[in-house]
Structures are given as C-alpha cells and as structure tokens.
Short mmCIF file of C-alpha atoms and ligand atoms in Angstrom, two decimals:
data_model
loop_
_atom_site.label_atom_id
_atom_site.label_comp_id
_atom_site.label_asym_id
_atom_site.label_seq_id
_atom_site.Cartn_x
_atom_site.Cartn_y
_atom_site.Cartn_z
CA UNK A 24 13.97 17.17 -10.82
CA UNK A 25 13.57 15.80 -7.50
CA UNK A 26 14.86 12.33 -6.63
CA UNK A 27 13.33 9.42 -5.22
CA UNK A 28 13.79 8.54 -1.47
CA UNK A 29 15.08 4.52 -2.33
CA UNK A 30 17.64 2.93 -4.61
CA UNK A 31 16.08 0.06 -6.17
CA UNK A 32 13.26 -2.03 -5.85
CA UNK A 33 15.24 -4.91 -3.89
CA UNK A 34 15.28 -6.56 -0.49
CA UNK A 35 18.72 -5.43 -0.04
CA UNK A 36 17.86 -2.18 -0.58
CA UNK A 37 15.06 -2.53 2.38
CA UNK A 38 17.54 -3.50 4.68
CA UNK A 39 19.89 -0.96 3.54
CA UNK A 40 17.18 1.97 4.07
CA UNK A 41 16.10 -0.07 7.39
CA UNK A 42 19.42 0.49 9.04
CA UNK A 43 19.83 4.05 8.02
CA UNK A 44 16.89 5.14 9.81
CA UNK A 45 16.89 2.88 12.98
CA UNK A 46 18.79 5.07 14.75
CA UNK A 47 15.94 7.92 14.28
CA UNK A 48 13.29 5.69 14.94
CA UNK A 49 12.87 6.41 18.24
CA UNK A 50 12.04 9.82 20.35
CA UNK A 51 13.46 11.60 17.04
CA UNK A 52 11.02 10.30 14.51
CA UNK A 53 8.00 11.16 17.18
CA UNK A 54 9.33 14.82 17.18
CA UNK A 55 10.11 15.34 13.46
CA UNK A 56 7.88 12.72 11.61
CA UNK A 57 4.79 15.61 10.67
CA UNK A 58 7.50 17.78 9.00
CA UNK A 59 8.05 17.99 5.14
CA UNK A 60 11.23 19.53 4.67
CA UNK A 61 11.23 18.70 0.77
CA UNK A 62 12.22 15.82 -1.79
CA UNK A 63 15.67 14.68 -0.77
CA UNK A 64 15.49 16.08 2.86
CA UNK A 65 13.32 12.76 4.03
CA UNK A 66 15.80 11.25 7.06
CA UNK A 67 13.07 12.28 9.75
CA UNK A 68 11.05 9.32 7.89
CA UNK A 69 11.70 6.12 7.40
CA UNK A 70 11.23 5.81 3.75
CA UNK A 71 10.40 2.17 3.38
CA UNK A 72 6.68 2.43 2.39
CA UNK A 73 7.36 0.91 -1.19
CA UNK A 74 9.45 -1.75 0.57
CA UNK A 75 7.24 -2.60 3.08
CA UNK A 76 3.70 -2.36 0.63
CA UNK A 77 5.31 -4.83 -1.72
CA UNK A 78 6.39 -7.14 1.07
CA UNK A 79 10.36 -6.95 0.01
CA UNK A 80 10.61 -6.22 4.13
CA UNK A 81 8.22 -7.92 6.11
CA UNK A 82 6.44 -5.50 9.18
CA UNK A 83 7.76 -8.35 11.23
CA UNK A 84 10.94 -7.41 10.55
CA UNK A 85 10.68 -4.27 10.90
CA UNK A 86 8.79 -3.86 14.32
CA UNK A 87 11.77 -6.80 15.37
CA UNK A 88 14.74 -4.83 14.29
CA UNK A 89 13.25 -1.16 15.62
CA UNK A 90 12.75 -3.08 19.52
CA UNK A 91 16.45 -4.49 19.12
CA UNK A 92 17.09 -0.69 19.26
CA UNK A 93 14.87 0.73 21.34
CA UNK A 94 12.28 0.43 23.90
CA UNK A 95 8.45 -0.27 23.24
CA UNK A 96 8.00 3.10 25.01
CA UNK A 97 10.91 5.10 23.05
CA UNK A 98 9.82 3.78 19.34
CA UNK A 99 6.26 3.49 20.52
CA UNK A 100 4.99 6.22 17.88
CA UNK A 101 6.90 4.47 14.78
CA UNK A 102 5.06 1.14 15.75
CA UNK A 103 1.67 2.78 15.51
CA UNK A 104 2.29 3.84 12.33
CA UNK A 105 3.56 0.48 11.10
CA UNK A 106 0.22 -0.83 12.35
CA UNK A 107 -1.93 1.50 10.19
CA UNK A 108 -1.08 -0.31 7.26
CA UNK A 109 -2.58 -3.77 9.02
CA UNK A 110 -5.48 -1.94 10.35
CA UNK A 111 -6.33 -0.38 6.67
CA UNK A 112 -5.69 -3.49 5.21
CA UNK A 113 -7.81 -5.37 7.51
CA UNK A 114 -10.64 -2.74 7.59
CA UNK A 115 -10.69 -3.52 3.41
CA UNK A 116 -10.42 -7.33 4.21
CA UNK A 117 -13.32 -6.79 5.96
CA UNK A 118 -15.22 -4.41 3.53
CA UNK A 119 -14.01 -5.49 -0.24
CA UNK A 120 -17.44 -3.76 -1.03
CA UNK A 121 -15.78 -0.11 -0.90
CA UNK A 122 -13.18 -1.53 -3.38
CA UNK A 123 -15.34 -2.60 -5.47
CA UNK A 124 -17.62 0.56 -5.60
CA UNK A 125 -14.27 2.61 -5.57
CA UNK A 126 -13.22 1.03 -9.11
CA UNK A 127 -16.44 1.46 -10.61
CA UNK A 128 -17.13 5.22 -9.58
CA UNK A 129 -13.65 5.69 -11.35
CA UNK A 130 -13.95 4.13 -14.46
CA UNK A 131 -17.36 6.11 -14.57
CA UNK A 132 -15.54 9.36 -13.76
CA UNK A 133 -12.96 8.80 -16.38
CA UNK A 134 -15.52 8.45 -18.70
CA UNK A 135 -17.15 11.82 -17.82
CA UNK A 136 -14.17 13.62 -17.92
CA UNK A 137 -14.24 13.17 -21.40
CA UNK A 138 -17.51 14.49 -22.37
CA UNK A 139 -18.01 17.40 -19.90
CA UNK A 140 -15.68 20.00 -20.54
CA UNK A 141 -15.64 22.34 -17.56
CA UNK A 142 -15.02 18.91 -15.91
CA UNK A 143 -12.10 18.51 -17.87
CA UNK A 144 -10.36 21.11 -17.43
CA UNK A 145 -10.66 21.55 -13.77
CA UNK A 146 -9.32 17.72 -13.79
CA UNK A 147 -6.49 18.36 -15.89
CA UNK A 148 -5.35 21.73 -14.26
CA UNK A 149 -5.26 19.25 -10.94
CA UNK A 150 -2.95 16.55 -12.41
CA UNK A 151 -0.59 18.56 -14.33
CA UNK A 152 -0.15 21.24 -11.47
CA UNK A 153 -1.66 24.39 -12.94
CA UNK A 154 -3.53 25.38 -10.10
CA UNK A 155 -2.20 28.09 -9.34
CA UNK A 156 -1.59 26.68 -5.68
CA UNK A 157 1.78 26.79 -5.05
CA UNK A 158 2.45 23.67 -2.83
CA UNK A 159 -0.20 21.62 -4.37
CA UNK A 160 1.51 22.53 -8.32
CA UNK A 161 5.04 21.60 -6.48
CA UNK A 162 3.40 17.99 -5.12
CA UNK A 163 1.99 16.85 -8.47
CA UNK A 164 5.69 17.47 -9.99
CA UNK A 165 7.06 15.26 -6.87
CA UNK A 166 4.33 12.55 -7.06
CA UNK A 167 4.71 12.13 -10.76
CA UNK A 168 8.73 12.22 -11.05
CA UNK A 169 9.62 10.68 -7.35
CA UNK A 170 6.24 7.94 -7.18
CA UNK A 171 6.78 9.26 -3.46
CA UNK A 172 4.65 12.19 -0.92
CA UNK A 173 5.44 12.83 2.51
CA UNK A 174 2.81 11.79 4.86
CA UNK A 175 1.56 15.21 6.25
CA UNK A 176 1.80 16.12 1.91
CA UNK A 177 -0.45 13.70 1.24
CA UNK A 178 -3.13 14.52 3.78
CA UNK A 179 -2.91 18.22 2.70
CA UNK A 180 -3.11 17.37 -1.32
CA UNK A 181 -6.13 15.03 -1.11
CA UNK A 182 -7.76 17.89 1.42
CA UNK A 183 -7.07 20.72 -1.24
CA UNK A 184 -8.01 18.27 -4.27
CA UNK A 185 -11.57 17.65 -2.61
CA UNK A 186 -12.55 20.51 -0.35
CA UNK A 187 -10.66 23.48 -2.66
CA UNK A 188 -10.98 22.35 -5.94
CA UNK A 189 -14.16 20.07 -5.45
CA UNK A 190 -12.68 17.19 -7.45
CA UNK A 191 -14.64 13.90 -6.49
CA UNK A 192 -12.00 12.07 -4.18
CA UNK A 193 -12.09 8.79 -6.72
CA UNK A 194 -9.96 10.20 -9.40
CA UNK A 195 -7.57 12.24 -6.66
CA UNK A 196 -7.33 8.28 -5.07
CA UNK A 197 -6.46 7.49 -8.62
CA UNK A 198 -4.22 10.04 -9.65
CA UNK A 199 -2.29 8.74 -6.30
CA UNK A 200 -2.73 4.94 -6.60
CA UNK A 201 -1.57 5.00 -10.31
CA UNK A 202 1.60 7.38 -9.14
CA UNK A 203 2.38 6.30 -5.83
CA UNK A 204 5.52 3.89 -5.19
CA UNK A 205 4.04 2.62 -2.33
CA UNK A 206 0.60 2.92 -4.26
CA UNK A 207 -1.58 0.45 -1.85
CA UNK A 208 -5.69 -0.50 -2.43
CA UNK A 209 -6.38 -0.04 1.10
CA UNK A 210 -4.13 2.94 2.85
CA UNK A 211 -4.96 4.69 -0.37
CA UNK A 212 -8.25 4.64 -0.39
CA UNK A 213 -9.45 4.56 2.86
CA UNK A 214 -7.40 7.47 3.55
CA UNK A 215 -8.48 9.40 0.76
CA UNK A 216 -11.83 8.47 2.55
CA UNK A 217 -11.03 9.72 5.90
CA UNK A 218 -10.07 13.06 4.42
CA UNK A 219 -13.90 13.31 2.75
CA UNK A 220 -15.67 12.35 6.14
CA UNK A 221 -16.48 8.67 4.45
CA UNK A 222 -14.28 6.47 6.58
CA UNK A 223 -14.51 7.88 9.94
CA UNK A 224 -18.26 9.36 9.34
CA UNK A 225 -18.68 12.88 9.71
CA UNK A 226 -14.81 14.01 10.48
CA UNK A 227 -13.15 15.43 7.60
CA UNK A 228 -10.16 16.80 7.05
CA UNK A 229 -9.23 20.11 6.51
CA UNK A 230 -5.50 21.56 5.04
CA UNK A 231 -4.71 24.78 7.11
CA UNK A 232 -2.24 27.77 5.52
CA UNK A 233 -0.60 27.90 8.32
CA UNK A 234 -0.17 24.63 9.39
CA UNK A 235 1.29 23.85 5.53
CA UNK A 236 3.60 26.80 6.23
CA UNK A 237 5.16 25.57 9.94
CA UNK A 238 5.69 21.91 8.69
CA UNK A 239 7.32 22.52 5.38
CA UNK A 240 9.54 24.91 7.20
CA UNK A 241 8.17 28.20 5.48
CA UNK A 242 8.56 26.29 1.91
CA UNK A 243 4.81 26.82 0.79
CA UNK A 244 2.10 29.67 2.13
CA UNK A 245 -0.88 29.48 0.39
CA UNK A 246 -2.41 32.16 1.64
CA UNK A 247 -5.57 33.02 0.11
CA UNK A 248 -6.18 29.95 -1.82
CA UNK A 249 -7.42 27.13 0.38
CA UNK A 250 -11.04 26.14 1.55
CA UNK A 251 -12.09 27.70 4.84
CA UNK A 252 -14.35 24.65 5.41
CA UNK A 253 -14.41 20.65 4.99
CA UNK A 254 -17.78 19.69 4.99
CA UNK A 255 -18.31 15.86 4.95
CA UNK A 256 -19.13 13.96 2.03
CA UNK A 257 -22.14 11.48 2.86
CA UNK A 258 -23.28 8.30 0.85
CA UNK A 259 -26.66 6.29 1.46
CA UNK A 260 -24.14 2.79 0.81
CA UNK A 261 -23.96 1.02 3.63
CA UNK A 262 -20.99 -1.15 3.20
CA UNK A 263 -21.71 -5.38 4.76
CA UNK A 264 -19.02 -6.64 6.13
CA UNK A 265 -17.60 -10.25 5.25
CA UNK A 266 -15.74 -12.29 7.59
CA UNK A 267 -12.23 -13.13 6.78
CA UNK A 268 -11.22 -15.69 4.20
CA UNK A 269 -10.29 -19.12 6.12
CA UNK A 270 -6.70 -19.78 6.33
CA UNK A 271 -5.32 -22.83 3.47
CA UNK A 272 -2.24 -24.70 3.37
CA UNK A 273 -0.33 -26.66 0.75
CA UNK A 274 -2.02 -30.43 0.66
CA UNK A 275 0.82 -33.00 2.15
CA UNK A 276 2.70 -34.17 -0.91
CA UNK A 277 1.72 -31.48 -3.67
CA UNK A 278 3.90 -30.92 -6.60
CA UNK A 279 3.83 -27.32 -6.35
CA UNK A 280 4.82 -24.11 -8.02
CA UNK A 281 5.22 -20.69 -6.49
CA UNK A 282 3.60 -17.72 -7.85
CA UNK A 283 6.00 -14.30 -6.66
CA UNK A 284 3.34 -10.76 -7.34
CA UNK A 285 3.39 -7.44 -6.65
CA UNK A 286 1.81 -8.18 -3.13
CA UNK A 287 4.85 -10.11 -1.58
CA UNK A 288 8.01 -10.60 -3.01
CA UNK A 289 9.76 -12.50 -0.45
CA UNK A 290 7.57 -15.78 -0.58
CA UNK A 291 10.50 -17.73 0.81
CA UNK A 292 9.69 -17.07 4.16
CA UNK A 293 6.16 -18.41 3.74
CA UNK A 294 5.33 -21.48 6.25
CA UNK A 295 6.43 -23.94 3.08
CA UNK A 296 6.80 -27.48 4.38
CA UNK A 297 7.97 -28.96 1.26
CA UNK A 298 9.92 -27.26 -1.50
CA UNK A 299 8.74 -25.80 -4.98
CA UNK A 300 9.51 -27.73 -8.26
CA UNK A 301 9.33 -24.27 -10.35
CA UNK A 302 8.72 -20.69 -9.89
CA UNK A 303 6.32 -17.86 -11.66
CA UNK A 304 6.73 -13.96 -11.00
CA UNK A 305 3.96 -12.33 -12.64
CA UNK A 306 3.05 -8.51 -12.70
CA UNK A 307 -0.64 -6.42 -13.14
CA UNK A 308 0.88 -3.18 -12.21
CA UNK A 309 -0.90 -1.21 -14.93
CA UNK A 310 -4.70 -2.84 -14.05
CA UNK A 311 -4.40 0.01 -11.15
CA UNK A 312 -6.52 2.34 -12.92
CA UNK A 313 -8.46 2.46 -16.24
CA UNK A 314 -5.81 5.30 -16.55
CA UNK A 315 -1.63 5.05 -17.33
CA UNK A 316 0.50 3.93 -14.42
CA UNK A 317 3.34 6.45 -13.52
CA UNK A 318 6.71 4.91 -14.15
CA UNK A 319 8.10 5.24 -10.80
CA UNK A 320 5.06 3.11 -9.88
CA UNK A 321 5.25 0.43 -12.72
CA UNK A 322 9.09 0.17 -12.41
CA UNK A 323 9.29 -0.50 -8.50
CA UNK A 324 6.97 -3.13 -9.06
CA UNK A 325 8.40 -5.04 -11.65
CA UNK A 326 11.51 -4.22 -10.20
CA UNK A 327 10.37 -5.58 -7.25
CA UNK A 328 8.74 -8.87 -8.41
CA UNK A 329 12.32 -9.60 -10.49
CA UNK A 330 14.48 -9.15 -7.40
CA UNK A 331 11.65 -11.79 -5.61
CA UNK A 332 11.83 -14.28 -8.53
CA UNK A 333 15.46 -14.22 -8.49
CA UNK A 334 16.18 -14.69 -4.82
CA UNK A 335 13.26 -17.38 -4.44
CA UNK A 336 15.23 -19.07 -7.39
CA UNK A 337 18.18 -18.93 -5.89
CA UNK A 338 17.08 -20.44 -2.48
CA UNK A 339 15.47 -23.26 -3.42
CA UNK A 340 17.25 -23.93 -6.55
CA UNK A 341 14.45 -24.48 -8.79
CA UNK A 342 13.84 -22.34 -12.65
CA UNK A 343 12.11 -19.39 -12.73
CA UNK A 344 9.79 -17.57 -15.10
CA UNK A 345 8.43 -13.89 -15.60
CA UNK A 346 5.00 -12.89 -17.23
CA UNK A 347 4.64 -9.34 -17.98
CA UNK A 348 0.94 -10.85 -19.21
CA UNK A 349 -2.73 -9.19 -19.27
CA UNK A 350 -4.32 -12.86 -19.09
CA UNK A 351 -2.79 -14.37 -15.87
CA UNK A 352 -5.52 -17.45 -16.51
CA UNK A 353 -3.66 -18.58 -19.46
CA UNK A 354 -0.09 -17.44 -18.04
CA UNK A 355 -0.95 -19.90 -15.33
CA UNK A 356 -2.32 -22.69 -16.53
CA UNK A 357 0.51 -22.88 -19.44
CA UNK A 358 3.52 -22.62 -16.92
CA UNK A 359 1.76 -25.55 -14.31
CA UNK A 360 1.26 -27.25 -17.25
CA UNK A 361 4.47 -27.09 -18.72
CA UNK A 362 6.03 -28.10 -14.77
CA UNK A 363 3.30 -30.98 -14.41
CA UNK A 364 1.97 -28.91 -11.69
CA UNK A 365 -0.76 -30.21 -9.60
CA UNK A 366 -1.16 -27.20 -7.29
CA UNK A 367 0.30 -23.28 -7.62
CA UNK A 368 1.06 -21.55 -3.98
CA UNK A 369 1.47 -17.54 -3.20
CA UNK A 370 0.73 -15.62 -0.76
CA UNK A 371 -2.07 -14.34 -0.18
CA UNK A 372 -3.38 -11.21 -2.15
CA UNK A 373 -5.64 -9.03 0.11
CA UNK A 374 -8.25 -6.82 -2.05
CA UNK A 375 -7.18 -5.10 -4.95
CA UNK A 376 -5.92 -6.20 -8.43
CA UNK A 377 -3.87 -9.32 -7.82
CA UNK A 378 -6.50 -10.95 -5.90
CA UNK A 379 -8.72 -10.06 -8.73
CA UNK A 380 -6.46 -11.81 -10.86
CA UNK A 381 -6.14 -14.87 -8.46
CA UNK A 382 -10.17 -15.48 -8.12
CA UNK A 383 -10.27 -15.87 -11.67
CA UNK A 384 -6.88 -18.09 -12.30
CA UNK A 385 -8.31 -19.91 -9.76
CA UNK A 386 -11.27 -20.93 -11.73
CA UNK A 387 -9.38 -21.49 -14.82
CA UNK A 388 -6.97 -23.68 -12.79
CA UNK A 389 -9.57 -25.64 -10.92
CA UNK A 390 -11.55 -26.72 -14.11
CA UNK A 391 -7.78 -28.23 -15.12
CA UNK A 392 -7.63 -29.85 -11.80
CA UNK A 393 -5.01 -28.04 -10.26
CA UNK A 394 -5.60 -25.58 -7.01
CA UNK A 395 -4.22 -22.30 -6.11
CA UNK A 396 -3.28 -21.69 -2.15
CA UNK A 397 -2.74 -18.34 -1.06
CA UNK A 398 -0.77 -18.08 2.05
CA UNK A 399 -1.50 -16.10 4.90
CA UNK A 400 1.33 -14.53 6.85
CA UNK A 401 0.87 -14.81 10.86
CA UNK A 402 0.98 -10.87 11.06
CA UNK A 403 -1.73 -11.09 8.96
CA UNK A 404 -3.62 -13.47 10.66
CA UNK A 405 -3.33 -11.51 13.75
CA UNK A 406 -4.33 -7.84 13.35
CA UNK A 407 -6.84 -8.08 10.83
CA UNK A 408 -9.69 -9.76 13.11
CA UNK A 409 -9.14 -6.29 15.06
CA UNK A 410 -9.76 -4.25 12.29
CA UNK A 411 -13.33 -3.69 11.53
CA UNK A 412 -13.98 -0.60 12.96
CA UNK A 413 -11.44 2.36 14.09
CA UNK A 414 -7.80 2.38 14.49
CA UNK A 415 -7.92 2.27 18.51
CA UNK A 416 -9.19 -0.66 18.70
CA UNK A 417 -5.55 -2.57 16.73
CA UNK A 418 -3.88 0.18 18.52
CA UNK A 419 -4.75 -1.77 22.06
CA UNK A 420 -3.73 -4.64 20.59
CA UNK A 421 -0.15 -4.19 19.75
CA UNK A 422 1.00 -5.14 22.81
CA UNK A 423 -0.81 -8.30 23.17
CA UNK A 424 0.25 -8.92 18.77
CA UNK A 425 3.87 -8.60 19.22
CA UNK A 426 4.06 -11.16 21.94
CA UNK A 427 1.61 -13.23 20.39
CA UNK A 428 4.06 -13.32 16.82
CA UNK A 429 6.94 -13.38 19.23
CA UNK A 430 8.51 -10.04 18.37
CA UNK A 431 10.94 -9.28 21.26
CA UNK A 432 13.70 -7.73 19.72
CA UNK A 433 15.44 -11.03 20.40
CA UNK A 434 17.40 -12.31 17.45
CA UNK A 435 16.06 -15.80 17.48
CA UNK A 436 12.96 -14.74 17.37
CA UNK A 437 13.13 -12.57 13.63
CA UNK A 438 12.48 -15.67 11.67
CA UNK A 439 9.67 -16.88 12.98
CA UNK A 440 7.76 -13.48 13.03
CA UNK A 441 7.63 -13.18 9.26
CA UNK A 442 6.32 -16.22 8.31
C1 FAD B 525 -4.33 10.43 1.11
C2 FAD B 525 -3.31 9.43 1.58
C3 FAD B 525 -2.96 8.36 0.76
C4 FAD B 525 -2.04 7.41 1.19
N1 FAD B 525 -1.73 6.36 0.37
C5 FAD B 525 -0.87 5.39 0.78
C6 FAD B 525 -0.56 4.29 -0.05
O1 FAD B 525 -1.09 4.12 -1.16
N2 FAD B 525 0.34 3.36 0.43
C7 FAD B 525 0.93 3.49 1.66
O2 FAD B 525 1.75 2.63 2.02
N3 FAD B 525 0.62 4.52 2.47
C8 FAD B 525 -0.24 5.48 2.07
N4 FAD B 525 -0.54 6.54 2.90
C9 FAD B 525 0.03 6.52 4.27
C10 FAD B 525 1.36 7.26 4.48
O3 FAD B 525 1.30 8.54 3.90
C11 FAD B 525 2.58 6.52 3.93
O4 FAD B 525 2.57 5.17 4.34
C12 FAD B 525 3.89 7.16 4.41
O5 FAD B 525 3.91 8.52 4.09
C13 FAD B 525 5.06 6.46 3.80
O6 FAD B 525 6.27 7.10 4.10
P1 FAD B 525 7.30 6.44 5.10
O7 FAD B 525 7.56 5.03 4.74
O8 FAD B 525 8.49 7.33 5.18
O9 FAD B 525 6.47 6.50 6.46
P2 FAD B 525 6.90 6.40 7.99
O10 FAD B 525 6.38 7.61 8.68
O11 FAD B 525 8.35 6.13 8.15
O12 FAD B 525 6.04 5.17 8.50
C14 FAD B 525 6.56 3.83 8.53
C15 FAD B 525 5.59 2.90 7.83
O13 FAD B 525 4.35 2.85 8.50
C16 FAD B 525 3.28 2.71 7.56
N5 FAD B 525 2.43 3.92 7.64
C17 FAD B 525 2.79 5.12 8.15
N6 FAD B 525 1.74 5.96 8.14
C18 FAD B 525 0.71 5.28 7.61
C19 FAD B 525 -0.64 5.59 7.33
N7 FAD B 525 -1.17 6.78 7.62
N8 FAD B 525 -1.40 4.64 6.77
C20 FAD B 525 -0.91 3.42 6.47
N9 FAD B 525 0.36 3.06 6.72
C21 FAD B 525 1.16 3.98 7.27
C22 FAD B 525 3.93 2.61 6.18
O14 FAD B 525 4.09 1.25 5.84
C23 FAD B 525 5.25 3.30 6.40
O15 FAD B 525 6.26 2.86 5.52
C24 FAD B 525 -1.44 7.51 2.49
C25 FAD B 525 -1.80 8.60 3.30
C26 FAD B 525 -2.70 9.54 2.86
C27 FAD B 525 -3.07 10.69 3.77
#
C-alpha cells in the first residue's frame, strides 16, 4: 500500500517537511517538479499542500524561509506555484456563485447515480479503479489510501475522468475533494474547471499517452485508451462577481473566545491585541460532500485542528475545548455561554463549508448578543483584490506583494508576514 508523503497533521511536522525540501526548492524543483516518479518517490515536490491548505504553515512563511535560501530569480518557479493557491482562492472569493452551483449539481448527481444504472456503473468502475486504464486504476488506489496525487497526476486523472470516460467533472471534483489531504473548495474546483474549458473559457485540457509515459518515467502507457480530443464544456451561467468581504477586528475591550477550524490552525499569529479568555476547535470535515470523507482526509483535519487547539492553549494559557459536532450554532452558543463570552474570533473562512457554518453561527450568536469576527490574514488581504480574472495578472504582482507584506528573507521580518 503506498504511503503518505507527511507524518502527522502538526505544525512541527510543516516545518519538518519545510526544511527537507528547501534545499530543492530552487533551480531543482523548476527542472523536476512535472515528474511523477510514484508514491514514496515525492522529494522533487515539496509536499506541504495539506500543511499549507489547513494553515498549520502560513504561505508567509513559506515564501520567507524559501528567499532566506535562494534568490527571487533561482526559486522564482516554486513562488508561482505558492501563489496559485491565493489566486484560486481569491478568484472563489470573488465568485462564491460557482461554489454554490458546484454543491448543488453534486448532490443532484449523487442522486442520479442511484436511479440510472448505466450511470452507475460507469461511476463506480471510476472510483474503485476498474477501468481498465492502467495509470488512472493505480491513482484511485493512491488517492484513496495516501489522501495525496502528484500535481501533473491530478491534471491527467480529472482529463481522463471527463474527456475519456465522460463523467460530469462535479462528482470527479468530489471524488477528489472528499479524498484529497490537501482537499481545498477553490484549487479543487476551479481546477477541475480549467481541465473542462469552464474556468479559462474555451481551453481544455487534454492527458497525452505519451506525455503520461515521459513524466512517470515509463511507469504507465496507456496506449490505446485515452481521448484523442478535449472539447470544452460550455454553460449559459454567467457567474456575478461580489466584492470582497470588508476587513473586521476584535471591538477594544471584548471578552473573547477563539474558534481554531479546519481553515487555519495556527490562529495565534492572528493580529490579536488582547488575549482570549477560552478556546474552541471545532471540525465539519465530513460536510465536504453529500458522500463519505476518505480517512486520510478526515484524519489530517482533525488531526490538524487538535495540534491548533493544543498549541493556541498552550500560548496563551487559557482551556480549551473540541466539538466533533454537526450543529456548530448550538456548539457555539453553549461554549460562549458557558465562558460569559461576549464576542467569538477566528480567522477568516473563505468559501466552502466552514464559512457556511460561520454565516449561520453567526446568526444564532447575534440574536444572543454576542458577535463572531473572522480575521483576515495580510496575505490575504493582499492577493485576492488581484484575483478576479487569470493567473497573470497575481503573477505581476508578486513582486510588488512580497515587499508590500515585507517578505525579504530577512529574519525579522517572518513574524510580521503571517499575521
Ligand atoms: C484537478 C486538480 C485538483 C487539485 N486540487 C487541489 C486541492 O484540493 N488542494 C490543493 O492544495 N491543491 C490542489 N491542486 C493543485 C496541486 O495539484 C497541489 O497543490 C499540489 O500537487 C500539492 O503538492 P505539493 O505540495 O507537493 O506541491 P508543490 O509543487 O510543492 O507546490 C507548493 C505549493 O504551492 C501550491 N500549489 C502548487 N500548485 C498549485 C496549483 N496548481 N493550484 C493551487 N495551488 C498550488 C500548494 O499550496 C503547494 O503545496 C489541484 C490540481 C488539479 C489539477
């Protein structure tokens, strides 16, 4: 069975996987990043997508650490990528309307593939690799028993799933999302998206024998089997954009608590003024899909969310509390209760389930007369106003985002970048 790329779902572990791959991050990783050697033979990546999606490592920290190493020019192809993740992310800020439509198309599908059997079967061939297609059949077994796909793997499954097999891209973006580690709203779906011609209109993308040959090193050559063409999907949608949520900040004097998800589990570096009187960690891995969560998936998280809760504890010396709940209202409004709580603080949840579960808390909260604040990170605050349409656009803005967060490579300078 093949193993995971990561140790455990902990900050420590980020830092650990961090400093193995610095060295590579440079010229090396520009060279070698497209290839998929197989599970366990990952040190031309960097590994630290689960890390990084559930905030354990901050980008910050990891654009800071990479230019104490090298050059802007040497790592300049590792940065880019970093910044994908703010540009999808701010691109679904920006558009929660595809999110939306995404969710409802699957729980629709799901229900479909119970009723129309031809349906079903090419559906369930697909997830439990009995295609027939070598490297896609290998992929499922590493998605479901690693949570984890290389990159270029990725790109080639959801391009098989859709253009060979003629699966709608919704449940392939499920079957990811509710398997993937790193398994993230926006660089999930929008991806899947680009792949169909939906994001990017009009180019698709299409998996190639022979490319799938060269970059797995001669692993996989499904010759025979694949799609010759990748003709784009179209929908009449048009998808209005919203301008970004304003910033909010903890009202001087607040007795708060601080709320630790699945979206960022190292809340003590928010821009806190004041201390916390009490502490919440609270998980909704399994509303990812009307479907079961992959363990991998659901275990990083929760992993995840406990190491948060018990550093955050830790630093500020308050008690802490878990909720493994369905209802986060009543989860909420029990443990601010129970603290005399007149406000609850986390960072802020871009689109996807958490923030679902925040805009209603919120209500519950505010009709008890106490507020929730979600917290903005500066990173955040930065690249998202430059992603609304394509990539290029962030992409000419890294230089002018690292100096405007401060990110030198300079070590007193690693702090402040994260908050
Ligand atoms: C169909 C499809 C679905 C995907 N779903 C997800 C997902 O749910 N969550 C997720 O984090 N990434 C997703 N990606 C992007 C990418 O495949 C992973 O981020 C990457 O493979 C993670 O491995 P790594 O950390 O070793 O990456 P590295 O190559 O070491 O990259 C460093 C970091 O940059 C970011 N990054 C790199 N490439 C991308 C990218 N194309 N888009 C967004 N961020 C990127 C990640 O945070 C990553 O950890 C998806 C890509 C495709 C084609």
């Amino acid at each position: 069975m093949p193993r995971p790329p990561w140790n455990e779902a902990s900050r420590r572990a980020a830092f650990g996987a961090l400093h193995q791959f610095l060295p590579r991050a440079g010229a090396e990783y520009a060279a070698q990043r497209n290839f998929d050697y197989g599970p366990g033979k990952r040190s031309n990546v960097s590994g630290l997508s689960a890390y990084i999606r559930h905030r354990l490592i901050h980008e910050c920290e990891v654009l800071d650490a990479t230019l104490r190493r090298h050059s802007v020019t040497a790592a300049a192809r590792f940065i880019e990528e970093i910044f994908w993740r703010a540009y999808f992310k701010g691109w679904l800020e920006h558009h929660p309307i595809v999110w939306k439509d995404y969710r409802s198309v699957v729980q629709a599908l799901v229900d479909s593939v119970e009723t129309d059997s031809d349906f079903n079967r090419r559906y369930r061939q697909a997830v439990h690799g009995a295609t027939g297609i070598d490297c896609f059949d290998a992929w499922v077994t590493e998605l479901k028993s690693t949570g984890y796909l290389h990159n270029h793997a990725r790109m080639w499954f959801a391009s098989i799933w859709v253009h060979t097999l003629q699966l709608p891209w919704q449940l392939g973006a499920d079957f990811f999302y509710r398997h993937l580690v790193d398994g993230d709203p926006a660089s999930n779906t929008l991806s899947w998206r680009w792949v169909c011609g939906l994001h990017t209109k009009g180019k698709t993308y299409l998996a190639r024998v022979s490319n799938i040959a060269s970059y797995t090193a001669g692993r996989f050559n499904p010759q025979g089997r694949l799609a010759h063409e990748a003709r784009p999907l179209k929908e009449s949608r048009i998808h209005a954009t919203r301008s970004l949520p304003l910033a909010q900040h903890v009202p001087e004097g607040a007795r708060f608590g601080l709320l630790v998800t699945e979206e960022d589990c190292a809340p003590e570096s928010l821009p806190l003024t004041d201390s916390p009187v009490a502490l919440l960690g609270a998980v909704t891995t399994n509303t990812r899909s009307p479907l079961p969560v992959g363990r991998p998936a659901r275990e990083f998280a929760i992993g995840a969310v406990a190491d948060g809760v018990e550093r955050v504890a830790r630093h500020f010396s308050i008690p802490a509390q878990s909720a493994r709940c369905e209802n986060w209202d009543d989860a909420l409004l029990a443990w601010a209760r129970s603290n005399d709580l007149d406000t609850v603080v986390t960072a802020y949840a871009p689109v996807g389930p958490v923030a679902e579960r925040l805009a209603s808390a919120t209500q519950s909260l505010a009709k008890n007369r106490i507020e929730l604040i979600q917290l903005r990170r500066a990173y955040d605050t930065c690249t998202w106003p430059h992603a609304t349409k394509g990539y290029f656009k962030l992409k000419s803005r890294i230089p002018d985002v690292l100096g405007q967060l401060g990110i030198t490579g300079e070590p007193q300078n690693a702090k402040r970048a994260s908050n």
